PDB file of C-alpha atoms in Angstrom:
ATOM      1  CA  MET A  14       7.106   4.207 -13.605  1.00 94.00           C
ATOM      2  CA  LYS A  15       7.029   6.575 -16.485  1.00 96.00           C
ATOM      3  CA  ARG A  16       4.171   5.074 -18.854  1.00 97.00           C
ATOM      4  CA  VAL A  17       4.953   5.915 -22.434  1.00 98.00           C
ATOM      5  CA  THR A  18       2.181   3.866 -24.215  1.00 98.00           C
ATOM      6  CA  ALA A  19      -1.392   3.811 -24.584  1.00 98.00           C
ATOM      7  CA  GLY A  20      -1.358   0.137 -23.461  1.00 98.00           C
ATOM      8  CA  GLU A  21       0.656   0.699 -20.247  1.00 98.00           C
ATOM      9  CA  ARG A  22      -1.614   3.506 -19.211  1.00 98.00           C
ATOM     10  CA  LEU A  23      -4.673   1.274 -19.482  1.00 98.00           C
ATOM     11  CA  PHE A  24      -3.177  -1.566 -17.713  1.00 98.00           C
ATOM     12  CA  TYR A  25      -2.274   0.639 -14.612  1.00 97.00           C
ATOM     13  CA  LEU A  26      -5.505   2.197 -14.732  1.00 97.00           C
ATOM     14  CA  VAL A  27      -7.259  -1.158 -14.429  1.00 96.00           C
ATOM     15  CA  ARG A  28      -4.788  -2.612 -11.883  1.00 93.00           C
ATOM     16  CA  ASP A  29      -4.174   0.390  -9.516  1.00 92.00           C
ATOM     17  CA  GLU A  30      -7.553   2.273  -9.724  1.00 92.00           C
ATOM     18  CA  ALA A  31     -10.531   0.281 -11.049  1.00 92.00           C
ATOM     19  CA  LEU A  32      -9.740  -3.072  -9.119  1.00 87.00           C
ATOM     20  CA  ASP A  33      -9.432  -1.175  -5.964  1.00 83.00           C
ATOM     21  CA  ALA A  34     -12.516   1.066  -6.703  1.00 81.00           C
ATOM     22  CA  SER A  35     -14.927  -1.500  -7.482  1.00 62.00           C
ATOM     23  CA  GLU A  36     -17.433  -1.667  -4.595  1.00 56.00           C
ATOM     24  CA  ARG A  37     -15.596  -3.132  -1.458  1.00 56.00           C
ATOM     25  CA  ALA A  38     -12.665  -4.246  -3.501  1.00 57.00           C
ATOM     26  CA  HIS A  39     -10.014  -2.287  -1.448  1.00 54.00           C
ATOM     27  CA  ALA A  40     -10.928  -4.059   1.872  1.00 56.00           C
ATOM     28  CA  ASN A  41     -11.086  -7.362   0.011  1.00 64.00           C
ATOM     29  CA  TRP A  42      -7.805  -6.918  -1.583  1.00 65.00           C
ATOM     30  CA  SER A  43      -6.055  -6.069   1.635  1.00 65.00           C
ATOM     31  CA  ASN A  44      -7.371  -9.299   3.289  1.00 67.00           C
ATOM     32  CA  LEU A  45      -6.519 -11.475   0.275  1.00 71.00           C
ATOM     33  CA  ALA A  46      -2.999  -9.825  -0.180  1.00 70.00           C
ATOM     34  CA  THR A  47      -2.170 -11.076   3.291  1.00 72.00           C
ATOM     35  CA  LEU A  48      -2.925 -14.524   2.351  1.00 69.00           C
ATOM     36  CA  PHE A  49      -1.461 -14.554  -1.029  1.00 70.00           C
ATOM     37  CA  ASN A  50       1.798 -13.073   0.375  1.00 68.00           C
ATOM     38  CA  GLN A  51       1.998 -15.645   3.261  1.00 71.00           C
ATOM     39  CA  VAL A  52       1.335 -18.559   0.677  1.00 70.00           C
ATOM     40  CA  GLY A  53       3.870 -17.211  -1.967  1.00 65.00           C
ATOM     41  CA  SER A  54       6.424 -16.286   0.810  1.00 66.00           C
ATOM     42  CA  ASP A  55       6.896 -12.923  -0.981  1.00 73.00           C
ATOM     43  CA  ALA A  56       5.301  -9.550  -0.720  1.00 77.00           C
ATOM     44  CA  ASN A  57       5.069  -9.478  -4.581  1.00 83.00           C
ATOM     45  CA  TYR A  58       2.735 -12.666  -4.755  1.00 85.00           C
ATOM     46  CA  SER A  59      -0.431 -10.595  -4.230  1.00 85.00           C
ATOM     47  CA  ASN A  60       0.798  -8.289  -6.910  1.00 87.00           C
ATOM     48  CA  TYR A  61       1.205 -11.253  -9.225  1.00 90.00           C
ATOM     49  CA  VAL A  62      -2.395 -12.245  -8.690  1.00 88.00           C
ATOM     50  CA  LYS A  63      -3.723  -8.658  -9.136  1.00 89.00           C
ATOM     51  CA  GLY A  64      -1.751  -8.115 -12.084  1.00 92.00           C
ATOM     52  CA  ALA A  65      -2.823 -11.404 -13.804  1.00 92.00           C
ATOM     53  CA  ILE A  66      -6.556 -10.221 -13.306  1.00 91.00           C
ATOM     54  CA  ALA A  67      -5.643  -6.707 -14.678  1.00 94.00           C
ATOM     55  CA  VAL A  68      -4.133  -8.436 -17.748  1.00 95.00           C
ATOM     56  CA  HIS A  69      -7.356 -10.494 -18.317  1.00 95.00           C
ATOM     57  CA  ILE A  70      -9.525  -7.523 -17.876  1.00 96.00           C
ATOM     58  CA  VAL A  71      -7.408  -5.362 -20.396  1.00 97.00           C
ATOM     59  CA  ARG A  72      -7.467  -8.295 -22.918  1.00 96.00           C
ATOM     60  CA  LYS A  73     -11.134  -8.580 -22.602  1.00 97.00           C
ATOM     61  CA  LEU A  74     -11.737  -4.877 -23.072  1.00 98.00           C
ATOM     62  CA  LEU A  75      -9.655  -4.640 -26.097  1.00 98.00           C
ATOM     63  CA  ARG A  76     -10.914  -7.654 -27.783  1.00 97.00           C
ATOM     64  CA  TYR A  77     -14.385  -6.357 -27.337  1.00 98.00           C
ATOM     65  CA  TRP A  78     -13.558  -2.934 -28.856  1.00 98.00           C
ATOM     66  CA  GLU A  79     -11.529  -4.363 -31.752  1.00 97.00           C
ATOM     67  CA  THR A  80     -14.651  -6.295 -32.859  1.00 96.00           C
ATOM     68  CA  GLU A  81     -17.387  -3.708 -31.887  1.00 96.00           C
ATOM     69  CA  LYS A  82     -15.401  -0.696 -33.498  1.00 96.00           C
ATOM     70  CA  LYS A  83     -16.247  -2.213 -36.873  1.00 94.00           C
ATOM     71  CA  ASN A  84     -19.881  -1.718 -36.277  1.00 94.00           C
ATOM     72  CA  CYS A  85     -19.543   1.805 -35.091  1.00 95.00           C
ATOM     73  CA  ALA A  86     -19.095   4.400 -37.800  1.00 92.00           C
ATOM     74  CA  ASP A  87     -19.508   7.390 -35.741  1.00 95.00           C
ATOM     75  CA  GLU A  88     -16.304   8.300 -33.736  1.00 92.00           C
ATOM     76  CA  SER A  89     -18.217  10.418 -31.209  1.00 94.00           C
ATOM     77  CA  LEU A  90     -20.004   7.305 -29.992  1.00 96.00           C
ATOM     78  CA  TYR A  91     -16.774   5.156 -29.271  1.00 97.00           C
ATOM     79  CA  VAL A  92     -16.457   6.025 -25.687  1.00 97.00           C
ATOM     80  CA  ARG A  93     -20.133   5.805 -25.134  1.00 97.00           C
ATOM     81  CA  LYS A  94     -20.045   2.078 -26.544  1.00 97.00           C
ATOM     82  CA  VAL A  95     -17.125   1.165 -24.408  1.00 98.00           C
ATOM     83  CA  THR A  96     -18.616   2.648 -21.190  1.00 97.00           C
ATOM     84  CA  ALA A  97     -21.708   0.543 -21.721  1.00 97.00           C
ATOM     85  CA  PHE A  98     -19.613  -2.635 -21.862  1.00 97.00           C
ATOM     86  CA  ILE A  99     -17.710  -1.808 -18.983  1.00 96.00           C
ATOM     87  CA  LYS A 100     -20.697  -1.211 -16.849  1.00 94.00           C
ATOM     88  CA  GLN A 101     -22.555  -4.280 -17.974  1.00 94.00           C
ATOM     89  CA  ASP A 102     -19.855  -6.854 -18.418  1.00 94.00           C
ATOM     90  CA  VAL A 103     -16.649  -5.793 -16.568  1.00 93.00           C
ATOM     91  CA  PHE A 104     -16.979  -3.684 -13.415  1.00 90.00           C
ATOM     92  CA  PHE A 105     -19.874  -2.757 -11.129  1.00 83.00           C
ATOM     93  CA  GLY A 106     -20.031   0.311  -8.957  1.00 83.00           C
ATOM     94  CA  LEU A 107     -17.397   2.342 -10.367  1.00 89.00           C
ATOM     95  CA  SER A 108     -17.773   6.164 -10.538  1.00 91.00           C
ATOM     96  CA  GLU A 109     -18.854   7.682 -13.825  1.00 94.00           C
ATOM     97  CA  GLY A 110     -15.593   9.481 -14.042  1.00 95.00           C
ATOM     98  CA  LEU A 111     -13.505   6.467 -13.707  1.00 95.00           C
ATOM     99  CA  VAL A 112     -15.751   4.408 -16.206  1.00 96.00           C
ATOM    100  CA  ASN A 113     -15.341   7.142 -18.647  1.00 97.00           C
ATOM    101  CA  GLY A 114     -11.677   7.335 -18.142  1.00 98.00           C
ATOM    102  CA  LEU A 115     -11.323   3.614 -18.710  1.00 98.00           C
ATOM    103  CA  ALA A 116     -13.278   3.801 -21.857  1.00 98.00           C
ATOM    104  CA  ARG A 117     -11.170   6.548 -23.325  1.00 98.00           C
ATOM    105  CA  ALA A 118      -8.006   4.445 -22.351  1.00 99.00           C
ATOM    106  CA  VAL A 119      -9.500   1.454 -24.210  1.00 99.00           C
ATOM    107  CA  VAL A 120     -10.144   3.426 -27.211  1.00 98.00           C
ATOM    108  CA  GLN A 121      -6.742   4.962 -27.186  1.00 98.00           C
ATOM    109  CA  ALA A 122      -4.994   1.770 -26.638  1.00 98.00           C
ATOM    110  CA  GLU A 123      -6.852  -0.093 -29.426  1.00 98.00           C
ATOM    111  CA  SER A 124      -5.818   2.807 -31.901  1.00 98.00           C
ATOM    112  CA  ALA A 125      -2.400   2.553 -30.778  1.00 98.00           C
ATOM    113  CA  SER A 126      -2.158  -1.269 -31.463  1.00 98.00           C
ATOM    114  CA  PHE A 127      -0.639  -2.996 -34.476  1.00 96.00           C
ATOM    115  CA  ARG A 128       0.880   0.165 -35.909  1.00 97.00           C
ATOM    116  CA  PRO A 129       3.943  -0.623 -37.908  1.00 97.00           C
ATOM    117  CA  ILE A 130       7.431   0.661 -36.989  1.00 97.00           C
ATOM    118  CA  ASN A 131       8.140   3.636 -39.419  1.00 96.00           C
ATOM    119  CA  SER A 132      11.718   4.020 -40.891  1.00 96.00           C
ATOM    120  CA  SER A 133      12.624   7.184 -38.838  1.00 97.00           C
ATOM    121  CA  VAL A 134      11.703   5.477 -35.631  1.00 97.00           C
ATOM    122  CA  LYS A 135      13.768   2.394 -36.664  1.00 95.00           C
ATOM    123  CA  GLU A 136      16.716   4.507 -37.473  1.00 95.00           C
ATOM    124  CA  ASN A 137      16.457   6.559 -34.079  1.00 95.00           C
ATOM    125  CA  VAL A 138      16.287   3.149 -32.096  1.00 95.00           C
ATOM    126  CA  LEU A 139      19.346   1.768 -34.106  1.00 94.00           C
ATOM    127  CA  ARG A 140      21.463   4.912 -33.666  1.00 92.00           C
ATOM    128  CA  GLU A 141      21.171   4.707 -29.938  1.00 88.00           C
ATOM    129  CA  LYS A 142      23.740   1.771 -29.655  1.00 81.00           C
ATOM    130  CA  VAL A 143      27.107   1.599 -31.746  1.00 73.00           C
ATOM    131  CA  ASN A 144      27.253  -2.126 -31.086  1.00 84.00           C
ATOM    132  CA  LEU A 145      23.827  -3.812 -31.509  1.00 94.00           C
ATOM    133  CA  ARG A 146      23.000  -6.321 -28.926  1.00 96.00           C
ATOM    134  CA  CYS A 147      19.923  -8.183 -27.755  1.00 97.00           C
ATOM    135  CA  TYR A 148      18.645  -6.481 -24.714  1.00 97.00           C
ATOM    136  CA  LEU A 149      17.866  -9.751 -23.082  1.00 97.00           C
ATOM    137  CA  CYS A 150      20.655 -12.289 -23.928  1.00 96.00           C
ATOM    138  CA  ASN A 151      23.300  -9.942 -25.162  1.00 96.00           C
ATOM    139  CA  ARG A 152      23.811 -11.668 -28.560  1.00 96.00           C
ATOM    140  CA  ALA A 153      25.385  -9.632 -31.194  1.00 96.00           C
ATOM    141  CA  LEU A 154      23.051  -8.405 -33.935  1.00 96.00           C
ATOM    142  CA  GLU A 155      23.623  -7.451 -37.495  1.00 94.00           C
ATOM    143  CA  LYS A 156      21.301  -5.152 -39.501  1.00 89.00           C
ATOM    144  CA  ASP A 157      21.867  -7.111 -42.659  1.00 89.00           C
ATOM    145  CA  ALA A 158      21.609 -10.593 -41.360  1.00 91.00           C
ATOM    146  CA  CYS A 159      18.995 -12.637 -42.769  1.00 89.00           C
ATOM    147  CA  ASN A 160      15.970 -13.906 -40.786  1.00 87.00           C
ATOM    148  CA  LYS A 161      17.214 -17.503 -40.368  1.00 86.00           C
ATOM    149  CA  HIS A 162      20.415 -16.236 -39.027  1.00 91.00           C
ATOM    150  CA  ALA A 163      21.036 -16.152 -35.145  1.00 88.00           C
ATOM    151  CA  SER A 164      22.220 -12.520 -35.497  1.00 94.00           C
ATOM    152  CA  HIS A 165      19.198 -11.333 -37.300  1.00 95.00           C
ATOM    153  CA  LEU A 166      17.913  -7.943 -35.804  1.00 95.00           C
ATOM    154  CA  THR A 167      14.423  -7.331 -34.777  1.00 95.00           C
ATOM    155  CA  LEU A 168      13.001  -4.539 -32.685  1.00 96.00           C
ATOM    156  CA  GLU A 169      11.074  -5.656 -29.598  1.00 96.00           C
ATOM    157  CA  HIS A 170       7.946  -3.648 -28.515  1.00 97.00           C
ATOM    158  CA  LEU A 171       8.583  -3.699 -24.706  1.00 97.00           C
ATOM    159  CA  TRP A 172       4.706  -3.142 -24.193  1.00 97.00           C
ATOM    160  CA  PRO A 173       3.327  -5.455 -26.931  1.00 96.00           C
ATOM    161  CA  THR A 174       1.872  -3.720 -29.911  1.00 96.00           C
ATOM    162  CA  SER A 175      -1.004  -6.233 -29.666  1.00 95.00           C
ATOM    163  CA  ILE A 176      -1.988  -4.602 -26.431  1.00 96.00           C
ATOM    164  CA  GLY A 177      -1.695  -0.917 -27.128  1.00 97.00           C
ATOM    165  CA  GLY A 178       2.156  -0.677 -27.220  1.00 97.00           C
ATOM    166  CA  ASP A 179       2.888   2.160 -29.492  1.00 98.00           C
ATOM    167  CA  SER A 180       5.582   1.963 -32.293  1.00 98.00           C
ATOM    168  CA  ILE A 181       7.687   4.618 -30.535  1.00 98.00           C
ATOM    169  CA  ASP A 182      11.461   5.083 -29.824  1.00 96.00           C
ATOM    170  CA  ASN A 183      10.606   4.656 -25.962  1.00 97.00           C
ATOM    171  CA  ASN A 184       8.873   1.393 -26.451  1.00 98.00           C
ATOM    172  CA  LEU A 185      11.560  -0.371 -28.757  1.00 97.00           C
ATOM    173  CA  LEU A 186      14.747  -2.218 -28.130  1.00 97.00           C
ATOM    174  CA  PRO A 187      17.009  -4.365 -30.317  1.00 97.00           C
ATOM    175  CA  ALA A 188      16.295  -8.118 -29.846  1.00 96.00           C
ATOM    176  CA  CYS A 189      17.315 -11.422 -31.359  1.00 96.00           C
ATOM    177  CA  LYS A 190      14.669 -13.374 -32.945  1.00 94.00           C
ATOM    178  CA  TYR A 191      14.924 -16.112 -30.191  1.00 95.00           C
ATOM    179  CA  CYS A 192      14.203 -13.873 -27.493  1.00 96.00           C
ATOM    180  CA  GLN A 193      11.450 -12.024 -29.151  1.00 93.00           C
ATOM    181  CA  GLU A 194       9.801 -15.514 -29.761  1.00 92.00           C
ATOM    182  CA  VAL A 195       9.905 -15.995 -25.991  1.00 93.00           C
ATOM    183  CA  THR A 196       8.665 -12.487 -25.157  1.00 94.00           C
ATOM    184  CA  LYS A 197       6.138 -12.067 -27.942  1.00 88.00           C
ATOM    185  CA  ASP A 198       2.891 -10.535 -26.851  1.00 87.00           C
ATOM    186  CA  THR A 199       3.934 -10.511 -23.232  1.00 91.00           C
ATOM    187  CA  ALA A 200       2.270  -7.668 -21.293  1.00 88.00           C
ATOM    188  CA  SER A 201       4.114  -7.385 -17.954  1.00 92.00           C
ATOM    189  CA  TRP A 202       5.600 -10.117 -15.990  1.00 94.00           C
ATOM    190  CA  GLU A 203       2.144 -11.128 -14.424  1.00 93.00           C
ATOM    191  CA  TRP A 204       1.322 -12.272 -17.958  1.00 91.00           C
ATOM    192  CA  LEU A 205       3.363 -15.465 -17.548  1.00 91.00           C
ATOM    193  CA  ASN A 206       2.789 -18.706 -15.487  1.00 88.00           C
ATOM    194  CA  ILE A 207       5.131 -18.239 -12.630  1.00 90.00           C
ATOM    195  CA  HIS A 208       3.289 -19.932  -9.692  1.00 88.00           C
ATOM    196  CA  ASN A 209       4.277 -23.389 -10.634  1.00 89.00           C
ATOM    197  CA  LEU A 210       7.994 -22.924 -10.353  1.00 93.00           C
ATOM    198  CA  VAL A 211       9.250 -24.418  -7.106  1.00 94.00           C
ATOM    199  CA  LEU A 212      12.772 -25.658  -6.785  1.00 96.00           C
ATOM    200  CA  PRO A 213      14.617 -27.239  -3.996  1.00 96.00           C
ATOM    201  CA  SER A 214      16.304 -25.073  -1.384  1.00 96.00           C
ATOM    202  CA  GLN A 215      19.653 -25.885  -2.879  1.00 96.00           C
ATOM    203  CA  PRO A 216      18.813 -26.344  -6.659  1.00 96.00           C
ATOM    204  CA  SER A 217      21.586 -27.843  -8.861  1.00 96.00           C
ATOM    205  CA  GLU A 218      23.095 -25.891 -11.720  1.00 94.00           C
ATOM    206  CA  GLU A 219      21.143 -28.125 -14.086  1.00 95.00           C
ATOM    207  CA  ALA A 220      17.690 -27.329 -12.218  1.00 96.00           C
ATOM    208  CA  LEU A 221      18.517 -23.739 -12.735  1.00 95.00           C
ATOM    209  CA  ILE A 222      19.536 -23.916 -16.411  1.00 94.00           C
ATOM    210  CA  ALA A 223      16.297 -25.976 -16.920  1.00 95.00           C
ATOM    211  CA  VAL A 224      14.158 -23.069 -15.771  1.00 96.00           C
ATOM    212  CA  PRO A 225      12.003 -22.066 -18.733  1.00 94.00           C
ATOM    213  CA  ASN A 226      12.817 -19.042 -20.767  1.00 94.00           C
ATOM    214  CA  LYS A 227       9.623 -17.514 -20.250  1.00 95.00           C
ATOM    215  CA  VAL A 228       9.962 -17.629 -16.541  1.00 96.00           C
ATOM    216  CA  ARG A 229      13.366 -16.137 -16.852  1.00 96.00           C
ATOM    217  CA  PHE A 230      11.998 -13.194 -18.714  1.00 96.00           C
ATOM    218  CA  ALA A 231       9.320 -12.661 -16.302  1.00 96.00           C
ATOM    219  CA  ARG A 232      11.739 -12.473 -13.542  1.00 96.00           C
ATOM    220  CA  HIS A 233      13.843 -10.006 -15.484  1.00 97.00           C
ATOM    221  CA  TYR A 234      10.847  -7.959 -16.325  1.00 97.00           C
ATOM    222  CA  LEU A 235       9.898  -7.732 -12.558  1.00 96.00           C
ATOM    223  CA  GLU A 236      13.349  -6.508 -11.983  1.00 96.00           C
ATOM    224  CA  ALA A 237      12.985  -3.887 -14.603  1.00 97.00           C
ATOM    225  CA  ILE A 238       9.548  -2.723 -13.343  1.00 96.00           C
ATOM    226  CA  THR A 239      10.675  -2.301  -9.782  1.00 95.00           C
ATOM    227  CA  LEU A 240      13.542  -0.108 -10.838  1.00 97.00           C
ATOM    228  CA  ALA A 241      11.224   1.819 -13.102  1.00 97.00           C
ATOM    229  CA  ASP A 242       8.849   2.299 -10.206  1.00 96.00           C
ATOM    230  CA  GLU A 243      11.609   3.341  -7.850  1.00 97.00           C
ATOM    231  CA  GLN A 244      13.289   5.904 -10.179  1.00 98.00           C
ATOM    232  CA  LYS A 245      10.080   6.964 -12.028  1.00 97.00           C
ATOM    233  CA  ILE A 246      11.722   6.066 -15.323  1.00 98.00           C
ATOM    234  CA  SER A 247      10.336   4.249 -18.420  1.00 98.00           C
ATOM    235  CA  LEU A 248      10.493   0.481 -18.855  1.00 97.00           C
ATOM    236  CA  LYS A 249      13.034   0.992 -21.778  1.00 97.00           C
ATOM    237  CA  GLN A 250      15.360   3.007 -19.423  1.00 97.00           C
ATOM    238  CA  ALA A 251      15.030   0.341 -16.726  1.00 98.00           C
ATOM    239  CA  PHE A 252      15.916  -2.631 -19.073  1.00 97.00           C
ATOM    240  CA  ARG A 253      18.990  -0.728 -20.247  1.00 96.00           C
ATOM    241  CA  ALA A 254      20.020  -0.052 -16.701  1.00 96.00           C
ATOM    242  CA  ILE A 255      19.875  -3.666 -15.427  1.00 96.00           C
ATOM    243  CA  GLY A 256      21.456  -5.072 -18.577  1.00 96.00           C
ATOM    244  CA  PRO A 257      20.903  -8.484 -20.067  1.00 96.00           C
ATOM    245  CA  MET A 258      20.190 -11.686 -18.352  1.00 96.00           C
ATOM    246  CA  ARG A 259      22.628 -13.874 -16.761  1.00 93.00           C
ATOM    247  CA  LYS A 260      23.199 -17.164 -18.609  1.00 89.00           C
ATOM    248  CA  ILE A 261      22.872 -19.161 -15.505  1.00 89.00           C
ATOM    249  CA  LEU A 262      20.326 -18.031 -12.986  1.00 95.00           C
ATOM    250  CA  GLY A 263      21.445 -17.067  -9.226  1.00 95.00           C
ATOM    251  CA  HIS A 264      19.014 -17.480  -6.543  1.00 95.00           C
ATOM    252  CA  ASN A 265      18.451 -16.163  -2.945  1.00 92.00           C
ATOM    253  CA  ALA A 266      19.456 -18.675  -0.267  1.00 91.00           C
ATOM    254  CA  THR A 267      16.593 -18.582   2.231  1.00 89.00           C
ATOM    255  CA  GLY A 268      16.560 -22.213   3.415  1.00 92.00           C
ATOM    256  CA  SER A 269      13.143 -22.664   1.943  1.00 91.00           C
ATOM    257  CA  PRO A 270      12.246 -24.066  -1.499  1.00 94.00           C
ATOM    258  CA  VAL A 271      13.367 -21.571  -4.186  1.00 95.00           C
ATOM    259  CA  THR A 272      10.465 -19.782  -5.873  1.00 93.00           C
ATOM    260  CA  PHE A 273      10.237 -17.368  -8.827  1.00 94.00           C
ATOM    261  CA  PHE A 274      10.720 -14.411  -6.471  1.00 94.00           C
ATOM    262  CA  ASP A 275      14.093 -15.999  -5.222  1.00 94.00           C
ATOM    263  CA  LEU A 276      15.559 -16.145  -8.767  1.00 96.00           C
ATOM    264  CA  GLN A 277      18.280 -13.675  -9.928  1.00 96.00           C
ATOM    265  CA  THR A 278      18.742 -12.796 -13.518  1.00 96.00           C
ATOM    266  CA  THR A 279      21.374 -10.018 -13.037  1.00 90.00           C
ATOM    267  CA  TRP A 280      24.556  -9.983 -11.247  1.00 74.00           C
ATOM    268  CA  GLU A 281      23.409  -6.829  -9.329  1.00 69.00           C
ATOM    269  CA  MET A 282      20.744  -8.933  -7.671  1.00 63.00           C
ATOM    270  CA  SER A 283      23.269 -11.149  -6.049  1.00 53.00           C
TER     271      SER A 283
END
């Protein structure tokens, strides 16, 4: 995937490099992955567990630095401070180069967090589409609608601004206020509770309609991430390519109980 924000770069550095490099982690993950995928009946289940751990670590690192940065007046000491925390409280046995890389990524992600969307960026995003619609539910949006109206326009940080999501064109898409409330502060699909979703092998339409919106979004996000990884494109490009979510979910008919990974949020998945 093309990573366009500081938060994404930090997350994938933790998930794909630090977790595998920590002492004998690679061998341990290989063993656990087999178990997780068997239990979850999908090759992505181990990725879910590993991603959830990475999300926890990223939040821990950023929360630490948000607080500690206020006590460090010398910018030249930023990386050193974060490096010490990583060694003492997060990872053991990483190489100096990887620890330093992580520390720099933490400092950069914290610096990118909570930055407002400037007017030129907003104008650029809104010019990308003639007819503005929510990227998730396809609701028509209006620039001048009041915030109490269903068509009120918001701009969604695809990688949340609270976790290093830069306020740049490539990290923003138009969204309705209802969908933004569902997705708020969600960093990747592993952020959300998906392991509790188990439906009958032939779920009724009512059961599919009752699937929580956060779970729907997580499945749609996984579809976008998968496409982004396959085509080496950004998350924004992937969401645009797959389009909005179906109103009524589809599912793979496997003969077994339906889990999160069997859900279909786009017609192309059918």
